[in-house]
Amino acid sequence: MAENGTESPRERYRAQVRAEIKERAWEQIAAAGAPGLSLNAIAKRMSMSGPALYRYFAGRDELITDLIRDAYRGLADTVRAAAAEGADLAGLAHAVRGWALTDPQRYFLIYGTPVPGYHAPDDVTVVAGEIMACLLDASAALTGADAPGAVDRPVPFDAHLADHRDWADGHPAGPAALHRALAFWARVHGVLSLELAGHFTGMGFDPALFFEAELNDLVAHGS
């Protein structure tokens, strides 16, 4: 890095090559899925030798990790921007769906079938936690004595969550809000995964209306 804080020509070139490698990787993933990712094939597409490409990414797992970080960051920024504009829980869900429909391959890389033999580093979960924090904020705002779906009887899973909340990373939301956030997270991704994988094709209904109906049910009943 240059002393004035700007990138040197060499650093800019390296960043450009890394960006092109990732672009070619996304093309491969779109064609054959993440398990078929091949650095040698990418090098061939870029008229590079394999060893030359490995100067930019040490191996497949490092490249996948960078792609996952980019995908999570893109989704987290989308959700945080929606939250900053005042989106409620349903609004956040629509933000997630919009992002996923725009870039299904990025969605499937982080929420689809795990890549065989690959294990993401712990720091990747930090960005994923930003998304859940937004859901928890919105859930806490929606959950209360007068909230839709409020009940005056104990819910066993709520009691369980009171003592199993490590995943919330210290968020102060109560057990009912934790439950609501988990329900949204699970059902939103369940519907989205089916839609993006084409499982609704030919069934004759509008997936957008089904998604909206699921959100309305979650808001009304909480889980």
PDB file of N, CA, C and O in Angstrom, residues 164-193:
ATOM      1  N   HIS A 164     -31.154 -21.450  25.469  1.00  0.00           N
ATOM      2  CA  HIS A 164     -30.396 -21.885  24.286  1.00  0.00           C
ATOM      3  C   HIS A 164     -30.389 -20.745  23.267  1.00  0.00           C
ATOM      4  O   HIS A 164     -30.991 -20.840  22.202  1.00  0.00           O
ATOM      5  N   ARG A 165     -29.684 -19.683  23.613  1.00  0.00           N
ATOM      6  CA  ARG A 165     -29.721 -18.481  22.798  1.00  0.00           C
ATOM      7  C   ARG A 165     -28.329 -18.026  22.361  1.00  0.00           C
ATOM      8  O   ARG A 165     -28.140 -16.862  22.002  1.00  0.00           O
ATOM      9  N   ASP A 166     -27.356 -18.922  22.386  1.00  0.00           N
ATOM     10  CA  ASP A 166     -26.010 -18.542  21.946  1.00  0.00           C
ATOM     11  C   ASP A 166     -26.010 -18.008  20.516  1.00  0.00           C
ATOM     12  O   ASP A 166     -25.236 -17.112  20.171  1.00  0.00           O
ATOM     13  N   TRP A 167     -26.872 -18.566  19.665  1.00  0.00           N
ATOM     14  CA  TRP A 167     -26.938 -18.158  18.263  1.00  0.00           C
ATOM     15  C   TRP A 167     -27.349 -16.700  18.109  1.00  0.00           C
ATOM     16  O   TRP A 167     -27.081 -16.080  17.070  1.00  0.00           O
ATOM     17  N   ALA A 168     -28.006 -16.122  19.131  1.00  0.00           N
ATOM     18  CA  ALA A 168     -28.450 -14.730  19.066  1.00  0.00           C
ATOM     19  C   ALA A 168     -27.329 -13.751  19.378  1.00  0.00           C
ATOM     20  O   ALA A 168     -27.520 -12.532  19.289  1.00  0.00           O
ATOM     21  N   ASP A 169     -26.165 -14.261  19.769  1.00  0.00           N
ATOM     22  CA  ASP A 169     -24.955 -13.461  19.965  1.00  0.00           C
ATOM     23  C   ASP A 169     -25.170 -12.273  20.903  1.00  0.00           C
ATOM     24  O   ASP A 169     -24.765 -11.142  20.624  1.00  0.00           O
ATOM     25  N   GLY A 170     -25.837 -12.540  22.028  1.00  0.00           N
ATOM     26  CA  GLY A 170     -26.008 -11.507  23.035  1.00  0.00           C
ATOM     27  C   GLY A 170     -27.143 -10.541  22.799  1.00  0.00           C
ATOM     28  O   GLY A 170     -27.311  -9.577  23.565  1.00  0.00           O
ATOM     29  N   HIS A 171     -27.943 -10.739  21.755  1.00  0.00           N
ATOM     30  CA  HIS A 171     -29.072  -9.834  21.500  1.00  0.00           C
ATOM     31  C   HIS A 171     -30.053  -9.911  22.673  1.00  0.00           C
ATOM     32  O   HIS A 171     -30.348 -10.996  23.178  1.00  0.00           O
ATOM     33  N   PRO A 172     -30.583  -8.758  23.131  1.00  0.00           N
ATOM     34  CA  PRO A 172     -31.456  -8.768  24.314  1.00  0.00           C
ATOM     35  C   PRO A 172     -32.885  -9.216  24.068  1.00  0.00           C
ATOM     36  O   PRO A 172     -33.705  -9.218  24.995  1.00  0.00           O
ATOM     37  N   ALA A 173     -33.233  -9.622  22.866  1.00  0.00           N
ATOM     38  CA  ALA A 173     -34.601 -10.052  22.572  1.00  0.00           C
ATOM     39  C   ALA A 173     -35.033 -11.164  23.518  1.00  0.00           C
ATOM     40  O   ALA A 173     -34.247 -12.031  23.887  1.00  0.00           O
ATOM     41  N   GLY A 174     -36.315 -11.130  23.904  1.00  0.00           N
ATOM     42  CA  GLY A 174     -36.866 -12.164  24.757  1.00  0.00           C
ATOM     43  C   GLY A 174     -37.135 -13.447  23.992  1.00  0.00           C
ATOM     44  O   GLY A 174     -37.041 -13.482  22.759  1.00  0.00           O
ATOM     45  N   PRO A 175     -37.467 -14.525  24.709  1.00  0.00           N
ATOM     46  CA  PRO A 175     -37.677 -15.825  24.063  1.00  0.00           C
ATOM     47  C   PRO A 175     -38.722 -15.802  22.951  1.00  0.00           C
ATOM     48  O   PRO A 175     -38.533 -16.437  21.908  1.00  0.00           O
ATOM     49  N   ALA A 176     -39.833 -15.066  23.142  1.00  0.00           N
ATOM     50  CA  ALA A 176     -40.869 -15.030  22.099  1.00  0.00           C
ATOM     51  C   ALA A 176     -40.341 -14.366  20.834  1.00  0.00           C
ATOM     52  O   ALA A 176     -40.651 -14.793  19.712  1.00  0.00           O
ATOM     53  N   ALA A 177     -39.545 -13.312  20.991  1.00  0.00           N
ATOM     54  CA  ALA A 177     -38.959 -12.638  19.831  1.00  0.00           C
ATOM     55  C   ALA A 177     -37.930 -13.531  19.150  1.00  0.00           C
ATOM     56  O   ALA A 177     -37.817 -13.548  17.917  1.00  0.00           O
ATOM     57  N   LEU A 178     -37.160 -14.270  19.947  1.00  0.00           N
ATOM     58  CA  LEU A 178     -36.213 -15.212  19.375  1.00  0.00           C
ATOM     59  C   LEU A 178     -36.932 -16.256  18.522  1.00  0.00           C
ATOM     60  O   LEU A 178     -36.500 -16.580  17.411  1.00  0.00           O
ATOM     61  N   HIS A 179     -38.027 -16.759  19.057  1.00  0.00           N
ATOM     62  CA  HIS A 179     -38.820 -17.756  18.334  1.00  0.00           C
ATOM     63  C   HIS A 179     -39.360 -17.173  17.035  1.00  0.00           C
ATOM     64  O   HIS A 179     -39.296 -17.802  15.971  1.00  0.00           O
ATOM     65  N   ARG A 180     -39.881 -15.958  17.091  1.00  0.00           N
ATOM     66  CA  ARG A 180     -40.441 -15.331  15.896  1.00  0.00           C
ATOM     67  C   ARG A 180     -39.352 -15.145  14.833  1.00  0.00           C
ATOM     68  O   ARG A 180     -39.571 -15.400  13.652  1.00  0.00           O
ATOM     69  N   ALA A 181     -38.177 -14.679  15.243  1.00  0.00           N
ATOM     70  CA  ALA A 181     -37.086 -14.473  14.286  1.00  0.00           C
ATOM     71  C   ALA A 181     -36.669 -15.796  13.641  1.00  0.00           C
ATOM     72  O   ALA A 181     -36.440 -15.853  12.423  1.00  0.00           O
ATOM     73  N   LEU A 182     -36.570 -16.854  14.450  1.00  0.00           N
ATOM     74  CA  LEU A 182     -36.206 -18.160  13.901  1.00  0.00           C
ATOM     75  C   LEU A 182     -37.265 -18.659  12.920  1.00  0.00           C
ATOM     76  O   LEU A 182     -36.942 -19.240  11.878  1.00  0.00           O
ATOM     77  N   ALA A 183     -38.537 -18.450  13.269  1.00  0.00           N
ATOM     78  CA  ALA A 183     -39.621 -18.894  12.389  1.00  0.00           C
ATOM     79  C   ALA A 183     -39.555 -18.172  11.050  1.00  0.00           C
ATOM     80  O   ALA A 183     -39.704 -18.783   9.985  1.00  0.00           O
ATOM     81  N   PHE A 184     -39.324 -16.855  11.091  1.00  0.00           N
ATOM     82  CA  PHE A 184     -39.178 -16.110   9.848  1.00  0.00           C
ATOM     83  C   PHE A 184     -37.983 -16.618   9.050  1.00  0.00           C
ATOM     84  O   PHE A 184     -38.081 -16.852   7.847  1.00  0.00           O
ATOM     85  N   TRP A 185     -36.864 -16.769   9.725  1.00  0.00           N
ATOM     86  CA  TRP A 185     -35.640 -17.201   9.055  1.00  0.00           C
ATOM     87  C   TRP A 185     -35.848 -18.551   8.366  1.00  0.00           C
ATOM     88  O   TRP A 185     -35.479 -18.734   7.199  1.00  0.00           O
ATOM     89  N   ALA A 186     -36.463 -19.496   9.075  1.00  0.00           N
ATOM     90  CA  ALA A 186     -36.647 -20.842   8.537  1.00  0.00           C
ATOM     91  C   ALA A 186     -37.653 -20.865   7.392  1.00  0.00           C
ATOM     92  O   ALA A 186     -37.404 -21.463   6.333  1.00  0.00           O
ATOM     93  N   ARG A 187     -38.798 -20.199   7.578  1.00  0.00           N
ATOM     94  CA  ARG A 187     -39.834 -20.279   6.556  1.00  0.00           C
ATOM     95  C   ARG A 187     -39.511 -19.437   5.333  1.00  0.00           C
ATOM     96  O   ARG A 187     -39.804 -19.831   4.197  1.00  0.00           O
ATOM     97  N   VAL A 188     -38.905 -18.291   5.541  1.00  0.00           N
ATOM     98  CA  VAL A 188     -38.506 -17.470   4.400  1.00  0.00           C
ATOM     99  C   VAL A 188     -37.519 -18.226   3.522  1.00  0.00           C
ATOM    100  O   VAL A 188     -37.668 -18.294   2.297  1.00  0.00           O
ATOM    101  N   HIS A 189     -36.506 -18.823   4.152  1.00  0.00           N
ATOM    102  CA  HIS A 189     -35.517 -19.548   3.354  1.00  0.00           C
ATOM    103  C   HIS A 189     -36.089 -20.846   2.796  1.00  0.00           C
ATOM    104  O   HIS A 189     -35.678 -21.288   1.712  1.00  0.00           O
ATOM    105  N   GLY A 190     -37.030 -21.440   3.493  1.00  0.00           N
ATOM    106  CA  GLY A 190     -37.668 -22.637   2.963  1.00  0.00           C
ATOM    107  C   GLY A 190     -38.422 -22.345   1.679  1.00  0.00           C
ATOM    108  O   GLY A 190     -38.262 -23.045   0.664  1.00  0.00           O
ATOM    109  N   VAL A 191     -39.238 -21.294   1.693  1.00  0.00           N
ATOM    110  CA  VAL A 191     -40.011 -20.926   0.504  1.00  0.00           C
ATOM    111  C   VAL A 191     -39.077 -20.471  -0.613  1.00  0.00           C
ATOM    112  O   VAL A 191     -39.237 -20.855  -1.779  1.00  0.00           O
ATOM    113  N   LEU A 192     -38.093 -19.638  -0.268  1.00  0.00           N
ATOM    114  CA  LEU A 192     -37.168 -19.131  -1.286  1.00  0.00           C
ATOM    115  C   LEU A 192     -36.386 -20.264  -1.944  1.00  0.00           C
ATOM    116  O   LEU A 192     -36.200 -20.271  -3.168  1.00  0.00           O
ATOM    117  N   SER A 193     -35.900 -21.204  -1.148  1.00  0.00           N
ATOM    118  CA  SER A 193     -35.118 -22.307  -1.701  1.00  0.00           C
ATOM    119  C   SER A 193     -35.944 -23.123  -2.680  1.00  0.00           C
ATOM    120  O   SER A 193     -35.459 -23.517  -3.750  1.00  0.00           O
TER     121      SER A 193
END
